Amino acid sequence: MTAPKKTPIILNKGQMSQNKDMYSRWGIKIPLVFSFVNAFVITLFGIIGTFFAQWFISFIDSVELPSIMYFWKENLKYLLGANIIFYIFMFILGMILFYSCLLMWNGHRTGVNLYAIGKSATLLLPILFFSLRGVAIGDIMIGVLFIAYYYLYMFRHLMTSPSQKTD
């Protein structure tokens, strides 16, 4: 038995639907919807922080929020006061996460490895810039849960021979 052929990280046009090395069924597509949304939010946060940080801070100050949202409001203002390099990194990591989700959606296990690297960097970057104030324990737990789920799915649903059908 030969090992399955590895998928390159950057795929050419037309390779997205060819050379699949894991099954892409509802078991991975349902959680991937949440990962796509997460990647979009991280990318949007990078864009807002890069170009519209001061405007967004003044907008948050002008909006009357309930008192229960005080901590969220102050923490968001604190995060928006970061260096522009932080937001550029967040934008790049958001794009990497989006691309890795696209790869997994199409059945490429390279996406799982790329997602794990991108998500780990996304969780560590706020800690590097803001120490422990930059990330919540829940973010770390959910990130580790998604990484573990995608790896378990990949190992259980690998295609072992080219004669197997793809969905």
PDB file of N, CA, C and O in Angstrom, residues 4-11 15-16 18-23 28 32 96-119 147 150-151 153-155 157-159:
ATOM      1  N   PRO A   4      -0.773   8.196   0.567  1.00  0.00           N
ATOM      2  CA  PRO A   4      -1.442   9.147  -0.316  1.00  0.00           C
ATOM      3  C   PRO A   4      -0.517  10.312  -0.676  1.00  0.00           C
ATOM      4  O   PRO A   4       0.333  10.703   0.102  1.00  0.00           O
ATOM      5  N   LYS A   5      -0.692  10.835  -1.877  1.00  0.00           N
ATOM      6  CA  LYS A   5       0.119  11.940  -2.364  1.00  0.00           C
ATOM      7  C   LYS A   5      -0.235  13.212  -1.593  1.00  0.00           C
ATOM      8  O   LYS A   5      -1.400  13.521  -1.384  1.00  0.00           O
ATOM      9  N   LYS A   6       0.780  13.946  -1.152  1.00  0.00           N
ATOM     10  CA  LYS A   6       0.550  15.165  -0.386  1.00  0.00           C
ATOM     11  C   LYS A   6       0.110  16.293  -1.302  1.00  0.00           C
ATOM     12  O   LYS A   6       0.566  16.416  -2.424  1.00  0.00           O
ATOM     13  N   THR A   7      -0.766  17.128  -0.793  1.00  0.00           N
ATOM     14  CA  THR A   7      -1.274  18.264  -1.543  1.00  0.00           C
ATOM     15  C   THR A   7      -0.370  19.466  -1.301  1.00  0.00           C
ATOM     16  O   THR A   7      -0.022  19.746  -0.164  1.00  0.00           O
ATOM     17  N   PRO A   8       0.016  20.202  -2.335  1.00  0.00           N
ATOM     18  CA  PRO A   8       0.800  21.419  -2.110  1.00  0.00           C
ATOM     19  C   PRO A   8      -0.053  22.480  -1.413  1.00  0.00           C
ATOM     20  O   PRO A   8      -1.277  22.465  -1.493  1.00  0.00           O
ATOM     21  N   ILE A   9       0.618  23.406  -0.736  1.00  0.00           N
ATOM     22  CA  ILE A   9      -0.097  24.442   0.011  1.00  0.00           C
ATOM     23  C   ILE A   9      -0.812  25.406  -0.929  1.00  0.00           C
ATOM     24  O   ILE A   9      -1.985  25.694  -0.761  1.00  0.00           O
ATOM     25  N   ILE A  10      -0.127  25.903  -1.936  1.00  0.00           N
ATOM     26  CA  ILE A  10      -0.737  26.809  -2.910  1.00  0.00           C
ATOM     27  C   ILE A  10      -1.183  25.977  -4.101  1.00  0.00           C
ATOM     28  O   ILE A  10      -0.361  25.360  -4.770  1.00  0.00           O
ATOM     29  N   LEU A  11      -2.481  25.970  -4.356  1.00  0.00           N
ATOM     30  CA  LEU A  11      -3.017  25.162  -5.445  1.00  0.00           C
ATOM     31  C   LEU A  11      -3.187  26.004  -6.694  1.00  0.00           C
ATOM     32  O   LEU A  11      -3.581  27.167  -6.634  1.00  0.00           O
ATOM     33  N   GLN A  15      -6.780  22.752  -9.627  1.00  0.00           N
ATOM     34  CA  GLN A  15      -6.375  21.742  -8.654  1.00  0.00           C
ATOM     35  C   GLN A  15      -7.278  21.715  -7.434  1.00  0.00           C
ATOM     36  O   GLN A  15      -7.205  20.799  -6.640  1.00  0.00           O
ATOM     37  N   MET A  16      -8.114  22.746  -7.257  1.00  0.00           N
ATOM     38  CA  MET A  16      -8.958  22.811  -6.068  1.00  0.00           C
ATOM     39  C   MET A  16      -9.932  21.639  -6.026  1.00  0.00           C
ATOM     40  O   MET A  16     -10.272  21.159  -4.964  1.00  0.00           O
ATOM     41  N   GLN A  18      -9.327  18.725  -7.745  1.00  0.00           N
ATOM     42  CA  GLN A  18      -8.585  17.501  -8.007  1.00  0.00           C
ATOM     43  C   GLN A  18      -7.660  17.208  -6.834  1.00  0.00           C
ATOM     44  O   GLN A  18      -7.496  18.019  -5.938  1.00  0.00           O
ATOM     45  N   ASN A  19      -7.059  16.041  -6.839  1.00  0.00           N
ATOM     46  CA  ASN A  19      -6.051  15.655  -5.854  1.00  0.00           C
ATOM     47  C   ASN A  19      -6.562  15.743  -4.413  1.00  0.00           C
ATOM     48  O   ASN A  19      -5.845  16.170  -3.532  1.00  0.00           O
ATOM     49  N   LYS A  20      -7.794  15.370  -4.190  1.00  0.00           N
ATOM     50  CA  LYS A  20      -8.322  15.371  -2.832  1.00  0.00           C
ATOM     51  C   LYS A  20      -7.677  14.229  -2.058  1.00  0.00           C
ATOM     52  O   LYS A  20      -7.452  13.165  -2.590  1.00  0.00           O
ATOM     53  N   ASP A  21      -7.382  14.461  -0.781  1.00  0.00           N
ATOM     54  CA  ASP A  21      -6.790  13.407   0.013  1.00  0.00           C
ATOM     55  C   ASP A  21      -7.558  13.110   1.289  1.00  0.00           C
ATOM     56  O   ASP A  21      -7.108  12.348   2.119  1.00  0.00           O
ATOM     57  N   MET A  22      -8.715  13.744   1.484  1.00  0.00           N
ATOM     58  CA  MET A  22      -9.616  13.365   2.571  1.00  0.00           C
ATOM     59  C   MET A  22     -11.047  13.633   2.113  1.00  0.00           C
ATOM     60  O   MET A  22     -11.280  14.460   1.233  1.00  0.00           O
ATOM     61  N   TYR A  23     -11.966  12.888   2.688  1.00  0.00           N
ATOM     62  CA  TYR A  23     -13.373  13.081   2.344  1.00  0.00           C
ATOM     63  C   TYR A  23     -13.875  14.376   2.962  1.00  0.00           C
ATOM     64  O   TYR A  23     -13.558  14.698   4.099  1.00  0.00           O
ATOM     65  N   ILE A  28     -17.419  17.660   8.406  1.00  0.00           N
ATOM     66  CA  ILE A  28     -16.443  18.750   8.457  1.00  0.00           C
ATOM     67  C   ILE A  28     -17.049  20.053   7.933  1.00  0.00           C
ATOM     68  O   ILE A  28     -16.634  21.133   8.336  1.00  0.00           O
ATOM     69  N   LEU A  32     -17.006  23.880   9.601  1.00  0.00           N
ATOM     70  CA  LEU A  32     -16.280  24.819   8.752  1.00  0.00           C
ATOM     71  C   LEU A  32     -17.048  26.118   8.533  1.00  0.00           C
ATOM     72  O   LEU A  32     -16.433  27.157   8.315  1.00  0.00           O
ATOM     73  N   ILE A  96      -5.231  33.662   5.899  1.00  0.00           N
ATOM     74  CA  ILE A  96      -4.691  32.304   5.953  1.00  0.00           C
ATOM     75  C   ILE A  96      -5.750  31.338   6.475  1.00  0.00           C
ATOM     76  O   ILE A  96      -5.925  30.236   5.941  1.00  0.00           O
ATOM     77  N   LEU A  97      -6.488  31.757   7.510  1.00  0.00           N
ATOM     78  CA  LEU A  97      -7.556  30.906   8.044  1.00  0.00           C
ATOM     79  C   LEU A  97      -8.653  30.686   7.010  1.00  0.00           C
ATOM     80  O   LEU A  97      -9.175  29.571   6.876  1.00  0.00           O
ATOM     81  N   PHE A  98      -9.009  31.732   6.282  1.00  0.00           N
ATOM     82  CA  PHE A  98     -10.039  31.596   5.256  1.00  0.00           C
ATOM     83  C   PHE A  98      -9.593  30.625   4.162  1.00  0.00           C
ATOM     84  O   PHE A  98     -10.360  29.763   3.730  1.00  0.00           O
ATOM     85  N   TYR A  99      -8.344  30.753   3.720  1.00  0.00           N
ATOM     86  CA  TYR A  99      -7.817  29.863   2.680  1.00  0.00           C
ATOM     87  C   TYR A  99      -7.744  28.419   3.180  1.00  0.00           C
ATOM     88  O   TYR A  99      -8.071  27.487   2.446  1.00  0.00           O
ATOM     89  N   SER A 100      -7.338  28.240   4.431  1.00  0.00           N
ATOM     90  CA  SER A 100      -7.268  26.874   4.968  1.00  0.00           C
ATOM     91  C   SER A 100      -8.663  26.260   5.084  1.00  0.00           C
ATOM     92  O   SER A 100      -8.829  25.062   4.831  1.00  0.00           O
ATOM     93  N   CYS A 101      -9.654  27.053   5.437  1.00  0.00           N
ATOM     94  CA  CYS A 101     -11.034  26.536   5.482  1.00  0.00           C
ATOM     95  C   CYS A 101     -11.515  26.156   4.084  1.00  0.00           C
ATOM     96  O   CYS A 101     -12.199  25.142   3.914  1.00  0.00           O
ATOM     97  N   LEU A 102     -11.142  26.942   3.104  1.00  0.00           N
ATOM     98  CA  LEU A 102     -11.492  26.628   1.720  1.00  0.00           C
ATOM     99  C   LEU A 102     -10.842  25.322   1.270  1.00  0.00           C
ATOM    100  O   LEU A 102     -11.477  24.499   0.606  1.00  0.00           O
ATOM    101  N   LEU A 103      -9.586  25.120   1.653  1.00  0.00           N
ATOM    102  CA  LEU A 103      -8.910  23.863   1.332  1.00  0.00           C
ATOM    103  C   LEU A 103      -9.612  22.670   1.995  1.00  0.00           C
ATOM    104  O   LEU A 103      -9.833  21.634   1.367  1.00  0.00           O
ATOM    105  N   MET A 104      -9.959  22.816   3.274  1.00  0.00           N
ATOM    106  CA  MET A 104     -10.636  21.712   3.973  1.00  0.00           C
ATOM    107  C   MET A 104     -12.007  21.444   3.366  1.00  0.00           C
ATOM    108  O   MET A 104     -12.440  20.299   3.280  1.00  0.00           O
ATOM    109  N   TRP A 105     -12.713  22.487   2.967  1.00  0.00           N
ATOM    110  CA  TRP A 105     -14.031  22.331   2.358  1.00  0.00           C
ATOM    111  C   TRP A 105     -13.937  21.471   1.098  1.00  0.00           C
ATOM    112  O   TRP A 105     -14.823  20.691   0.794  1.00  0.00           O
ATOM    113  N   ASN A 106     -12.833  21.636   0.364  1.00  0.00           N
ATOM    114  CA  ASN A 106     -12.630  20.886  -0.872  1.00  0.00           C
ATOM    115  C   ASN A 106     -11.922  19.558  -0.671  1.00  0.00           C
ATOM    116  O   ASN A 106     -11.600  18.885  -1.642  1.00  0.00           O
ATOM    117  N   GLY A 107     -11.622  19.181   0.578  1.00  0.00           N
ATOM    118  CA  GLY A 107     -11.075  17.862   0.857  1.00  0.00           C
ATOM    119  C   GLY A 107      -9.566  17.746   0.854  1.00  0.00           C
ATOM    120  O   GLY A 107      -9.041  16.662   0.632  1.00  0.00           O
ATOM    121  N   HIS A 108      -8.861  18.819   1.142  1.00  0.00           N
ATOM    122  CA  HIS A 108      -7.403  18.772   1.172  1.00  0.00           C
ATOM    123  C   HIS A 108      -6.931  18.824   2.623  1.00  0.00           C
ATOM    124  O   HIS A 108      -7.266  19.756   3.356  1.00  0.00           O
ATOM    125  N   ARG A 109      -6.142  17.838   3.025  1.00  0.00           N
ATOM    126  CA  ARG A 109      -5.687  17.813   4.410  1.00  0.00           C
ATOM    127  C   ARG A 109      -4.630  18.863   4.695  1.00  0.00           C
ATOM    128  O   ARG A 109      -4.339  19.148   5.857  1.00  0.00           O
ATOM    129  N   THR A 110      -4.052  19.464   3.679  1.00  0.00           N
ATOM    130  CA  THR A 110      -3.126  20.572   3.895  1.00  0.00           C
ATOM    131  C   THR A 110      -3.835  21.718   4.618  1.00  0.00           C
ATOM    132  O   THR A 110      -3.221  22.431   5.402  1.00  0.00           O
ATOM    133  N   GLY A 111      -5.121  21.862   4.369  1.00  0.00           N
ATOM    134  CA  GLY A 111      -5.897  22.899   5.037  1.00  0.00           C
ATOM    135  C   GLY A 111      -5.955  22.718   6.535  1.00  0.00           C
ATOM    136  O   GLY A 111      -5.977  23.696   7.285  1.00  0.00           O
ATOM    137  N   VAL A 112      -5.958  21.480   6.994  1.00  0.00           N
ATOM    138  CA  VAL A 112      -6.000  21.223   8.440  1.00  0.00           C
ATOM    139  C   VAL A 112      -4.709  21.707   9.087  1.00  0.00           C
ATOM    140  O   VAL A 112      -4.730  22.375  10.130  1.00  0.00           O
ATOM    141  N   ASN A 113      -3.570  21.386   8.476  1.00  0.00           N
ATOM    142  CA  ASN A 113      -2.289  21.833   9.022  1.00  0.00           C
ATOM    143  C   ASN A 113      -2.165  23.357   8.975  1.00  0.00           C
ATOM    144  O   ASN A 113      -1.706  23.984   9.927  1.00  0.00           O
ATOM    145  N   LEU A 114      -2.587  23.948   7.868  1.00  0.00           N
ATOM    146  CA  LEU A 114      -2.535  25.398   7.727  1.00  0.00           C
ATOM    147  C   LEU A 114      -3.475  26.075   8.726  1.00  0.00           C
ATOM    148  O   LEU A 114      -3.144  27.112   9.302  1.00  0.00           O
ATOM    149  N   TYR A 115      -4.647  25.480   8.956  1.00  0.00           N
ATOM    150  CA  TYR A 115      -5.592  26.016   9.940  1.00  0.00           C
ATOM    151  C   TYR A 115      -4.997  25.963  11.340  1.00  0.00           C
ATOM    152  O   TYR A 115      -5.127  26.924  12.110  1.00  0.00           O
ATOM    153  N   ALA A 116      -4.353  24.859  11.682  1.00  0.00           N
ATOM    154  CA  ALA A 116      -3.766  24.726  13.016  1.00  0.00           C
ATOM    155  C   ALA A 116      -2.677  25.772  13.242  1.00  0.00           C
ATOM    156  O   ALA A 116      -2.625  26.395  14.316  1.00  0.00           O
ATOM    157  N   ILE A 117      -1.853  26.001  12.240  1.00  0.00           N
ATOM    158  CA  ILE A 117      -0.794  27.009  12.366  1.00  0.00           C
ATOM    159  C   ILE A 117      -1.397  28.407  12.462  1.00  0.00           C
ATOM    160  O   ILE A 117      -1.033  29.204  13.328  1.00  0.00           O
ATOM    161  N   GLY A 118      -2.362  28.710  11.574  1.00  0.00           N
ATOM    162  CA  GLY A 118      -2.982  30.033  11.578  1.00  0.00           C
ATOM    163  C   GLY A 118      -3.769  30.314  12.844  1.00  0.00           C
ATOM    164  O   GLY A 118      -3.710  31.412  13.398  1.00  0.00           O
ATOM    165  N   LYS A 119      -4.520  29.334  13.321  1.00  0.00           N
ATOM    166  CA  LYS A 119      -5.326  29.536  14.525  1.00  0.00           C
ATOM    167  C   LYS A 119      -4.439  29.686  15.755  1.00  0.00           C
ATOM    168  O   LYS A 119      -4.711  30.508  16.632  1.00  0.00           O
ATOM    169  N   ILE A 147      -9.257  22.807  16.326  1.00  0.00           N
ATOM    170  CA  ILE A 147      -8.052  22.190  15.772  1.00  0.00           C
ATOM    171  C   ILE A 147      -8.075  20.688  16.007  1.00  0.00           C
ATOM    172  O   ILE A 147      -7.817  19.895  15.095  1.00  0.00           O
ATOM    173  N   TYR A 150     -10.714  18.985  13.708  1.00  0.00           N
ATOM    174  CA  TYR A 150     -10.303  18.879  12.305  1.00  0.00           C
ATOM    175  C   TYR A 150      -9.233  17.808  12.117  1.00  0.00           C
ATOM    176  O   TYR A 150      -9.249  17.075  11.137  1.00  0.00           O
ATOM    177  N   TYR A 151      -8.301  17.695  13.068  1.00  0.00           N
ATOM    178  CA  TYR A 151      -7.296  16.633  12.961  1.00  0.00           C
ATOM    179  C   TYR A 151      -7.922  15.252  13.113  1.00  0.00           C
ATOM    180  O   TYR A 151      -7.579  14.326  12.371  1.00  0.00           O
ATOM    181  N   TYR A 153     -10.989  14.418  12.424  1.00  0.00           N
ATOM    182  CA  TYR A 153     -11.747  14.163  11.200  1.00  0.00           C
ATOM    183  C   TYR A 153     -10.810  13.765  10.067  1.00  0.00           C
ATOM    184  O   TYR A 153     -11.087  12.822   9.324  1.00  0.00           O
ATOM    185  N   MET A 154      -9.701  14.475   9.936  1.00  0.00           N
ATOM    186  CA  MET A 154      -8.764  14.186   8.851  1.00  0.00           C
ATOM    187  C   MET A 154      -8.209  12.775   8.988  1.00  0.00           C
ATOM    188  O   MET A 154      -8.174  12.026   8.007  1.00  0.00           O
ATOM    189  N   PHE A 155      -7.785  12.375  10.174  1.00  0.00           N
ATOM    190  CA  PHE A 155      -7.197  11.054  10.344  1.00  0.00           C
ATOM    191  C   PHE A 155      -8.210   9.931  10.142  1.00  0.00           C
ATOM    192  O   PHE A 155      -7.855   8.844   9.714  1.00  0.00           O
ATOM    193  N   HIS A 157     -10.890  10.142   8.039  1.00  0.00           N
ATOM    194  CA  HIS A 157     -11.512  10.197   6.718  1.00  0.00           C
ATOM    195  C   HIS A 157     -10.508  10.417   5.598  1.00  0.00           C
ATOM    196  O   HIS A 157     -10.805  11.070   4.598  1.00  0.00           O
ATOM    197  N   LEU A 158      -9.305   9.865   5.743  1.00  0.00           N
ATOM    198  CA  LEU A 158      -8.317   9.966   4.671  1.00  0.00           C
ATOM    199  C   LEU A 158      -8.687   9.040   3.529  1.00  0.00           C
ATOM    200  O   LEU A 158      -9.213   7.952   3.734  1.00  0.00           O
ATOM    201  N   MET A 159      -8.391   9.471   2.327  1.00  0.00           N
ATOM    202  CA  MET A 159      -8.536   8.597   1.166  1.00  0.00           C
ATOM    203  C   MET A 159      -7.255   7.793   1.058  1.00  0.00           C
ATOM    204  O   MET A 159      -6.162   8.359   1.049  1.00  0.00           O
TER     205      MET A 159
END
